Amino acid sequence: PCGKVEVELQALPDAHLSFSAMDAMTMTNGKQGNMKTWMLLSSEVRGYIHHVGYYFEADDGAHRRNADLLMMTQGWRRYDWRLMTERYVFRKSEPIEDKMYVYGRLKEYRKRNPVCHVQVQVFLYNKDGQNLKGEATTDSLGNYAFEMPFVDGEWVMQIYTRKTMKKGNEKRKTYYVGIDRQFSPKPRYITPTESQILHPLKPNAFAHDPLKPLSEGEEEFVPITLKNNVLKEVTVKAKRRYFTNNNYKYKNEAWGKRWATLYYDINRELDNIRDRGEKEPTVFEFLAKKNMMFNNPECIDLPQPANVDGHGEWFGKMAYGHRSIQWIVDNGEKGCRGAFTNDSQARGDLFFPTWLDEIKCIYIVPHDQQDGGVKIYIYRHHVFTTESQKGLRRTYFQGFNTPSTFKMEDYNVIPPMADFRRTIYWNPDIKTDKEGKAKVEFFNNSTCEEMYISTEGMTNDGRILVNE
């Protein structure tokens, strides 16, 4: 317990390896796949592979035949035959990733403001006080590009658009500023097969063999689910305030999060829409496009708020799965099923947030046990941002992730203590010397008796190294 562990590695010279050591007792959900299976198979196959390691167990006729069957059902159909027969030509839209770039395209907000020869300025700053700036001019199609230095973390990015008028003076003009950075795959539903519990591929050696007698001082292993656990007694010194009646309206968005099963981060969703250079939709149009349960509106004759601004047909007729909707803004109920009263109009909190830039997030409770309706919790921004300024788009720029360092106690300095780390040690970048050797040193936790060690890496010429 808490002892020092030394592991010597032997691989190819000048190779970069990722090393991990886990407490084998805590690996109750199995482990499948590694760098080799991902690079050579699962990254190029559509769908879920039940046991991806099977196809790398042996190079015989049975495994090759099963690999062919896998490719026929999930692999080769991933490719477009029209592209393979050269009916369509593949055009690379992204530059080679030798540096960081900010590039995109402007779209017209008004026809009288063309997208050609627009001055684009970008300002970036982070929480450490660092700042960057740059200028560019769009081409005839409205394309722009900035070359970035290597930066870490998330930066606030402001993009200004100016147009030179006939008289020679520059004025801020509003455009739809698109940014080419939406490369993530489309979200999909998880199948029951993928969500089932994975059992360990090998028996856990930590569990005691019932046919083998216990040694002196050794305790019989009993799963935590089959034994009683006595918790320490505690003394309550303070009680949490309990809200009754309508006092919950003064809580934050944790109330909507507690009951909801659907969540939409409107800040991110709006950024994605603007990155594509699309017009900002209303909250009703966004929900109807995002969730097919909203695409079958029923005619529900309800009074409408006065500030819906011509979108009352959405507000009055929109339903969720043939159920009526109760709109709740900032935890304050202003009526039932979307009907708002006028008693608080003077305070300004009655107005329904129609546009996405007014909204921070949305939580949806699909079925309410009391009245059978659907509750939609909408939370607004509490401060006015610079989004509304003319010719300005405020967003973010994601640099490289900051390198993480595994935190581990040094038991050469401090005495051993109760330590229940599941991951005993992790190092994502271990480099072998000219002879292909490397040495890893770390400290055990206080309960581990068997470790599961995994080492993966790649050589400079692309050969994959895996050992478990």
CSV table of C-alpha atoms in Angstrom, one decimal, residues 63-395:
chain,number,residue,atom,x,y,z
A,63,HIS,CA,-11.1,-13.7,-38.8
A,64,ARG,CA,-10.5,-12.4,-42.3
A,65,ARG,CA,-13.9,-13.7,-43.4
A,66,ASN,CA,-15.7,-12.1,-40.5
A,67,ALA,CA,-13.8,-8.8,-41.2
A,68,ASP,CA,-15.1,-8.9,-44.8
A,69,LEU,CA,-18.7,-9.4,-43.4
A,70,LEU,CA,-18.2,-6.4,-41.1
A,71,MET,CA,-17.0,-4.3,-44.0
A,72,MET,CA,-19.9,-5.3,-46.2
A,73,THR,CA,-22.5,-4.3,-43.6
A,74,GLN,CA,-20.8,-1.3,-41.9
A,75,GLY,CA,-17.6,-0.4,-43.7
A,76,TRP,CA,-17.8,-0.1,-47.4
A,77,ARG,CA,-21.2,1.5,-47.4
A,78,ARG,CA,-19.6,4.5,-45.7
A,79,TYR,CA,-18.2,5.6,-49.0
A,80,ASP,CA,-20.1,7.3,-51.8
A,81,TRP,CA,-19.9,5.3,-55.0
A,82,ARG,CA,-20.4,8.4,-57.1
A,83,LEU,CA,-17.2,9.8,-55.6
A,84,MET,CA,-15.3,6.5,-56.2
A,85,THR,CA,-16.4,6.4,-59.9
A,86,GLU,CA,-15.3,10.0,-60.3
A,87,ARG,CA,-18.8,11.3,-61.1
A,88,TYR,CA,-18.2,13.8,-58.3
A,89,VAL,CA,-14.9,15.4,-57.6
A,90,PHE,CA,-13.7,15.7,-54.0
A,91,ARG,CA,-12.8,19.3,-53.2
A,92,LYS,CA,-10.8,20.0,-50.0
A,93,SER,CA,-12.3,23.0,-48.3
A,94,GLU,CA,-10.0,23.2,-45.3
A,95,PRO,CA,-6.3,24.1,-45.5
A,96,ILE,CA,-3.5,21.9,-44.4
A,97,GLU,CA,-3.3,22.0,-40.6
A,98,ASP,CA,0.2,23.3,-40.4
A,99,LYS,CA,-1.0,26.3,-38.3
A,100,MET,CA,-4.0,27.7,-36.7
A,101,TYR,CA,-6.4,29.7,-38.9
A,102,VAL,CA,-9.6,31.7,-38.5
A,103,TYR,CA,-11.4,31.7,-41.8
A,104,GLY,CA,-14.9,31.9,-43.1
A,105,ARG,CA,-17.3,33.8,-45.3
A,106,LEU,CA,-19.6,36.8,-45.0
A,107,LYS,CA,-23.2,36.7,-46.2
A,108,GLU,CA,-25.4,39.7,-46.9
A,109,TYR,CA,-27.6,41.1,-44.2
A,110,ARG,CA,-29.0,43.6,-46.6
A,111,LYS,CA,-28.7,43.5,-50.4
A,112,ARG,CA,-27.4,47.1,-50.6
A,113,ASN,CA,-24.3,46.0,-48.6
A,114,PRO,CA,-22.3,43.6,-50.9
A,115,VAL,CA,-19.8,41.2,-49.2
A,116,CYS,CA,-16.9,42.0,-51.5
A,117,HIS,CA,-14.0,44.2,-50.2
A,118,VAL,CA,-15.2,44.4,-46.6
A,119,GLN,CA,-12.7,45.2,-44.0
A,120,VAL,CA,-12.7,42.6,-41.3
A,121,GLN,CA,-11.0,43.1,-37.9
A,122,VAL,CA,-10.6,40.5,-35.3
A,123,PHE,CA,-9.7,41.0,-31.6
A,124,LEU,CA,-8.9,38.1,-29.2
A,125,TYR,CA,-8.2,38.2,-25.5
A,126,ASN,CA,-8.1,35.6,-22.7
A,127,LYS,CA,-8.5,35.5,-18.9
A,128,ASP,CA,-4.7,35.9,-18.5
A,129,GLY,CA,-4.8,39.3,-20.1
A,130,GLN,CA,-3.2,38.3,-23.4
A,131,ASN,CA,-4.6,39.9,-26.5
A,132,LEU,CA,-4.2,39.5,-30.3
A,133,LYS,CA,-5.6,41.4,-33.2
A,134,GLY,CA,-5.6,41.3,-37.0
A,135,GLU,CA,-7.1,42.8,-40.2
A,136,ALA,CA,-8.1,41.3,-43.5
A,137,THR,CA,-10.2,42.2,-46.5
A,138,THR,CA,-12.8,39.9,-48.1
A,139,ASP,CA,-12.5,38.8,-51.7
A,140,SER,CA,-15.2,39.0,-54.3
A,141,LEU,CA,-17.1,36.1,-52.7
A,142,GLY,CA,-16.9,37.4,-49.2
A,143,ASN,CA,-14.2,35.0,-48.0
A,144,TYR,CA,-11.7,36.1,-45.3
A,145,ALA,CA,-8.8,34.4,-43.4
A,146,PHE,CA,-6.5,35.0,-40.5
A,147,GLU,CA,-3.3,33.2,-39.6
A,148,MET,CA,-3.1,32.6,-35.8
A,149,PRO,CA,-0.1,31.8,-33.6
A,150,PHE,CA,-0.1,28.7,-31.5
A,151,VAL,CA,-2.3,29.5,-28.4
A,152,ASP,CA,-3.8,27.4,-25.6
A,153,GLY,CA,-7.2,27.5,-24.0
A,154,GLU,CA,-10.4,29.4,-25.0
A,155,TRP,CA,-10.2,33.0,-26.2
A,156,VAL,CA,-13.0,35.6,-26.5
A,157,MET,CA,-13.1,36.7,-30.2
A,158,GLN,CA,-14.7,39.8,-31.5
A,159,ILE,CA,-15.1,40.3,-35.3
A,160,TYR,CA,-15.9,43.8,-36.6
A,161,THR,CA,-17.0,44.4,-40.2
A,162,ARG,CA,-16.5,47.7,-42.0
A,163,LYS,CA,-17.4,48.8,-45.5
A,164,THR,CA,-15.7,51.7,-47.4
A,165,MET,CA,-18.4,54.0,-48.8
A,166,LYS,CA,-18.3,55.9,-52.0
A,167,LYS,CA,-17.2,59.1,-50.2
A,168,GLY,CA,-14.1,57.2,-48.9
A,169,ASN,CA,-15.2,57.0,-45.3
A,170,GLU,CA,-15.6,53.6,-43.5
A,171,LYS,CA,-18.8,52.7,-41.6
A,172,ARG,CA,-19.7,49.6,-39.6
A,173,LYS,CA,-22.0,47.4,-41.6
A,174,THR,CA,-23.8,44.3,-40.3
A,175,TYR,CA,-23.2,41.0,-42.0
A,176,TYR,CA,-23.8,37.4,-41.3
A,177,VAL,CA,-20.3,36.4,-40.2
A,178,GLY,CA,-19.7,32.7,-40.9
A,179,ILE,CA,-16.8,30.8,-39.4
A,180,ASP,CA,-15.6,27.4,-40.9
A,181,ARG,CA,-15.2,25.3,-37.7
A,182,GLN,CA,-18.2,23.0,-37.5
A,183,PHE,CA,-16.6,19.7,-38.3
A,184,SER,CA,-18.3,17.5,-35.6
A,185,PRO,CA,-20.3,14.5,-36.7
A,186,LYS,CA,-24.1,14.7,-36.4
A,187,PRO,CA,-25.4,13.5,-33.0
A,188,ARG,CA,-27.1,10.1,-33.1
A,189,TYR,CA,-29.1,7.9,-30.7
A,190,ILE,CA,-27.3,5.3,-28.7
A,191,THR,CA,-28.5,1.8,-29.3
A,192,PRO,CA,-29.4,-0.6,-26.4
A,193,THR,CA,-26.4,-2.8,-27.4
A,194,GLU,CA,-24.0,0.1,-27.0
A,195,SER,CA,-25.4,1.1,-23.6
A,196,GLN,CA,-25.3,-2.3,-22.0
A,197,ILE,CA,-22.8,-3.1,-19.3
A,198,LEU,CA,-19.5,-4.6,-20.5
A,199,HIS,CA,-18.1,-7.4,-18.5
A,200,PRO,CA,-14.4,-7.9,-18.1
A,201,LEU,CA,-12.8,-9.9,-20.8
A,202,LYS,CA,-10.7,-11.7,-18.3
A,203,PRO,CA,-11.5,-12.8,-14.7
A,204,ASN,CA,-10.5,-10.2,-12.1
A,205,ALA,CA,-7.5,-11.8,-10.3
A,206,PHE,CA,-8.3,-9.7,-7.2
A,207,ALA,CA,-11.4,-11.7,-6.5
A,208,HIS,CA,-10.5,-14.7,-4.4
A,209,ASP,CA,-10.7,-18.2,-5.8
A,210,PRO,CA,-13.2,-20.1,-3.7
A,211,LEU,CA,-11.3,-23.4,-4.1
A,212,LYS,CA,-8.1,-21.8,-2.8
A,213,PRO,CA,-7.8,-21.4,1.0
A,214,LEU,CA,-7.2,-18.0,2.4
A,215,SER,CA,-3.7,-17.2,3.6
A,216,GLU,CA,-3.1,-15.8,7.0
A,217,GLY,CA,-4.2,-12.2,7.4
A,218,GLU,CA,-6.1,-12.3,4.0
A,219,GLU,CA,-9.7,-11.2,4.0
A,220,GLU,CA,-12.3,-12.7,1.8
A,221,PHE,CA,-13.4,-10.5,-1.1
A,222,VAL,CA,-17.0,-9.5,-0.9
A,223,PRO,CA,-18.6,-7.1,-3.4
A,224,ILE,CA,-19.8,-3.8,-2.0
A,225,THR,CA,-23.4,-4.6,-3.1
A,226,LEU,CA,-23.5,-7.8,-0.9
A,227,LYS,CA,-22.3,-6.4,2.4
A,228,ASN,CA,-23.5,-3.9,4.9
A,229,ASN,CA,-21.7,-0.5,5.0
A,230,VAL,CA,-22.0,1.5,8.2
A,231,LEU,CA,-21.6,5.2,7.7
A,232,LYS,CA,-20.1,7.5,10.3
A,233,GLU,CA,-22.4,9.5,12.4
A,234,VAL,CA,-22.6,13.2,11.7
A,235,THR,CA,-24.0,16.2,13.5
A,236,VAL,CA,-26.2,18.6,11.6
A,237,LYS,CA,-25.1,22.2,12.3
A,238,ALA,CA,-27.2,24.0,9.6
A,239,LYS,CA,-30.3,23.2,7.6
A,240,ARG,CA,-30.9,24.0,4.0
A,241,ARG,CA,-33.7,26.5,3.4
A,242,TYR,CA,-36.8,24.8,2.1
A,243,PHE,CA,-38.8,26.7,-0.5
A,244,THR,CA,-42.6,26.3,-0.6
A,245,ASN,CA,-45.4,27.6,-2.8
A,246,ASN,CA,-44.0,29.9,-5.5
A,247,ASN,CA,-40.7,30.7,-3.8
A,248,TYR,CA,-38.9,28.4,-6.2
A,249,LYS,CA,-39.1,31.2,-8.8
A,250,TYR,CA,-36.2,32.9,-7.0
A,251,LYS,CA,-33.9,30.0,-7.6
A,252,ASN,CA,-31.5,29.8,-10.5
A,253,GLU,CA,-31.6,27.4,-13.5
A,254,ALA,CA,-30.8,24.4,-11.3
A,255,TRP,CA,-34.6,24.1,-10.8
A,256,GLY,CA,-35.2,23.5,-14.5
A,257,LYS,CA,-32.2,21.2,-14.7
A,258,ARG,CA,-33.5,19.1,-11.8
A,259,TRP,CA,-36.7,18.0,-13.6
A,260,ALA,CA,-35.7,18.2,-17.3
A,261,THR,CA,-34.7,15.4,-19.6
A,262,LEU,CA,-33.8,17.6,-22.5
A,263,TYR,CA,-31.3,20.5,-22.5
A,264,TYR,CA,-30.2,23.0,-25.1
A,265,ASP,CA,-27.2,25.2,-24.7
A,266,ILE,CA,-28.5,28.2,-26.7
A,267,ASN,CA,-25.2,30.1,-26.6
A,268,ARG,CA,-23.5,27.2,-28.4
A,269,GLU,CA,-26.4,26.5,-30.7
A,270,LEU,CA,-26.5,30.2,-31.8
A,271,ASP,CA,-22.8,30.2,-32.4
A,272,ASN,CA,-23.2,27.1,-34.7
A,273,ILE,CA,-26.0,28.9,-36.6
A,274,ARG,CA,-23.9,32.0,-37.0
A,275,ASP,CA,-20.9,30.0,-38.1
A,276,ARG,CA,-22.9,28.7,-41.0
A,277,GLY,CA,-23.8,32.3,-41.9
A,278,GLU,CA,-27.5,31.6,-41.4
A,279,LYS,CA,-30.2,34.0,-40.3
A,280,GLU,CA,-31.0,33.9,-36.5
A,281,PRO,CA,-34.2,32.1,-36.0
A,282,THR,CA,-36.8,32.6,-33.3
A,283,VAL,CA,-37.0,30.3,-30.4
A,284,PHE,CA,-40.1,28.6,-31.9
A,285,GLU,CA,-38.4,28.0,-35.3
A,286,PHE,CA,-35.3,26.7,-33.5
A,287,LEU,CA,-37.2,24.2,-31.4
A,288,ALA,CA,-39.3,23.0,-34.4
A,289,LYS,CA,-36.2,22.4,-36.4
A,290,LYS,CA,-34.2,20.9,-33.6
A,291,ASN,CA,-36.8,18.5,-32.2
A,292,MET,CA,-39.3,16.6,-34.4
A,293,MET,CA,-41.7,16.4,-31.5
A,294,PHE,CA,-42.5,20.1,-32.1
A,295,ASN,CA,-43.1,19.6,-35.9
A,296,ASN,CA,-46.7,18.6,-35.4
A,297,PRO,CA,-48.4,21.7,-34.0
A,298,GLU,CA,-52.0,21.5,-32.8
A,299,CYS,CA,-54.5,24.2,-32.8
A,300,ILE,CA,-54.5,25.4,-29.2
A,301,ASP,CA,-56.5,28.6,-28.9
A,302,LEU,CA,-54.6,30.5,-26.2
A,303,PRO,CA,-54.1,34.2,-25.6
A,304,GLN,CA,-50.8,35.5,-26.8
A,305,PRO,CA,-48.3,37.9,-25.2
A,306,ALA,CA,-48.2,41.3,-26.7
A,307,ASN,CA,-44.5,41.2,-27.4
A,308,VAL,CA,-44.3,38.1,-29.7
A,309,ASP,CA,-43.8,40.4,-32.7
A,310,GLY,CA,-45.7,38.7,-35.4
A,311,HIS,CA,-44.9,35.1,-34.3
A,312,GLY,CA,-48.1,34.5,-32.5
A,313,GLU,CA,-49.0,31.7,-34.8
A,314,TRP,CA,-46.1,29.7,-33.3
A,315,PHE,CA,-46.9,30.6,-29.8
A,316,GLY,CA,-50.6,29.8,-29.9
A,317,LYS,CA,-50.5,26.6,-32.0
A,318,MET,CA,-47.2,25.0,-31.0
A,319,ALA,CA,-47.4,21.7,-29.1
A,320,TYR,CA,-45.0,19.0,-28.0
A,321,GLY,CA,-46.1,15.4,-28.9
A,322,HIS,CA,-49.8,16.4,-29.0
A,323,ARG,CA,-49.5,18.0,-25.6
A,324,SER,CA,-50.0,21.6,-24.5
A,325,ILE,CA,-46.9,23.6,-23.5
A,326,GLN,CA,-46.4,25.7,-20.5
A,327,TRP,CA,-43.6,28.3,-21.0
A,328,ILE,CA,-41.8,29.3,-17.9
A,329,VAL,CA,-39.3,32.2,-18.1
A,330,ASP,CA,-36.6,32.5,-15.4
A,331,ASN,CA,-38.6,30.2,-13.1
A,332,GLY,CA,-41.4,32.7,-12.8
A,333,GLU,CA,-44.8,31.3,-13.9
A,334,LYS,CA,-46.7,34.1,-15.7
A,335,GLY,CA,-49.7,32.0,-16.5
A,336,CYS,CA,-50.7,28.6,-17.7
A,337,ARG,CA,-49.8,27.0,-21.0
A,338,GLY,CA,-48.1,30.0,-22.4
A,339,ALA,CA,-50.8,32.6,-21.5
A,340,PHE,CA,-49.2,35.6,-19.9
A,341,THR,CA,-50.9,38.3,-17.8
A,342,ASN,CA,-50.2,42.0,-17.8
A,343,ASP,CA,-49.8,42.6,-14.1
A,344,SER,CA,-46.0,42.8,-14.3
A,345,GLN,CA,-45.6,44.5,-17.6
A,346,ALA,CA,-44.3,47.7,-16.0
A,347,ARG,CA,-41.4,45.9,-14.4
A,348,GLY,CA,-40.2,44.5,-17.8
A,349,ASP,CA,-40.2,40.9,-16.7
A,350,LEU,CA,-43.2,39.9,-18.7
A,351,PHE,CA,-41.7,40.1,-22.1
A,352,PHE,CA,-41.2,36.7,-23.7
A,353,PRO,CA,-37.7,36.1,-25.2
A,354,THR,CA,-38.5,35.5,-28.8
A,355,TRP,CA,-35.0,35.6,-30.3
A,356,LEU,CA,-32.2,33.2,-29.4
A,357,ASP,CA,-29.7,35.9,-28.5
A,358,GLU,CA,-31.9,36.8,-25.6
A,359,ILE,CA,-31.8,33.2,-24.2
A,360,LYS,CA,-29.0,31.5,-22.3
A,361,CYS,CA,-30.4,27.9,-22.2
A,362,ILE,CA,-33.6,25.8,-22.4
A,363,TYR,CA,-34.7,22.8,-20.3
A,364,ILE,CA,-37.7,20.7,-21.4
A,365,VAL,CA,-39.8,18.5,-19.2
A,366,PRO,CA,-41.6,16.3,-21.7
A,367,HIS,CA,-44.4,15.1,-19.4
A,368,ASP,CA,-45.7,16.6,-16.2
A,369,GLN,CA,-47.3,14.3,-13.8
A,370,GLN,CA,-49.8,16.8,-12.5
A,371,ASP,CA,-51.6,18.3,-15.5
A,372,GLY,CA,-50.1,16.1,-18.3
A,373,GLY,CA,-48.6,19.1,-20.1
A,374,VAL,CA,-45.1,19.9,-21.2
A,375,LYS,CA,-43.0,22.4,-19.3
A,376,ILE,CA,-40.3,24.4,-21.1
A,377,TYR,CA,-38.0,26.4,-18.8
A,378,ILE,CA,-36.3,29.3,-20.6
A,379,TYR,CA,-33.5,31.3,-18.9
A,380,ARG,CA,-32.5,34.7,-20.3
A,381,HIS,CA,-29.2,36.6,-20.1
A,382,HIS,CA,-29.2,38.9,-17.1
A,383,VAL,CA,-26.9,41.5,-18.7
A,384,PHE,CA,-26.9,43.1,-22.1
A,385,THR,CA,-23.9,42.0,-24.2
A,386,THR,CA,-22.2,43.7,-27.1
A,387,GLU,CA,-24.0,41.3,-29.5
A,388,SER,CA,-26.4,44.0,-30.5
A,389,GLN,CA,-23.7,46.5,-31.6
A,390,LYS,CA,-23.7,47.2,-35.3
A,391,GLY,CA,-21.1,45.3,-37.4
A,392,LEU,CA,-19.9,43.2,-34.5
A,393,ARG,CA,-20.0,39.5,-33.8
A,394,ARG,CA,-18.8,38.3,-30.4
A,395,THR,CA,-17.8,34.6,-30.1
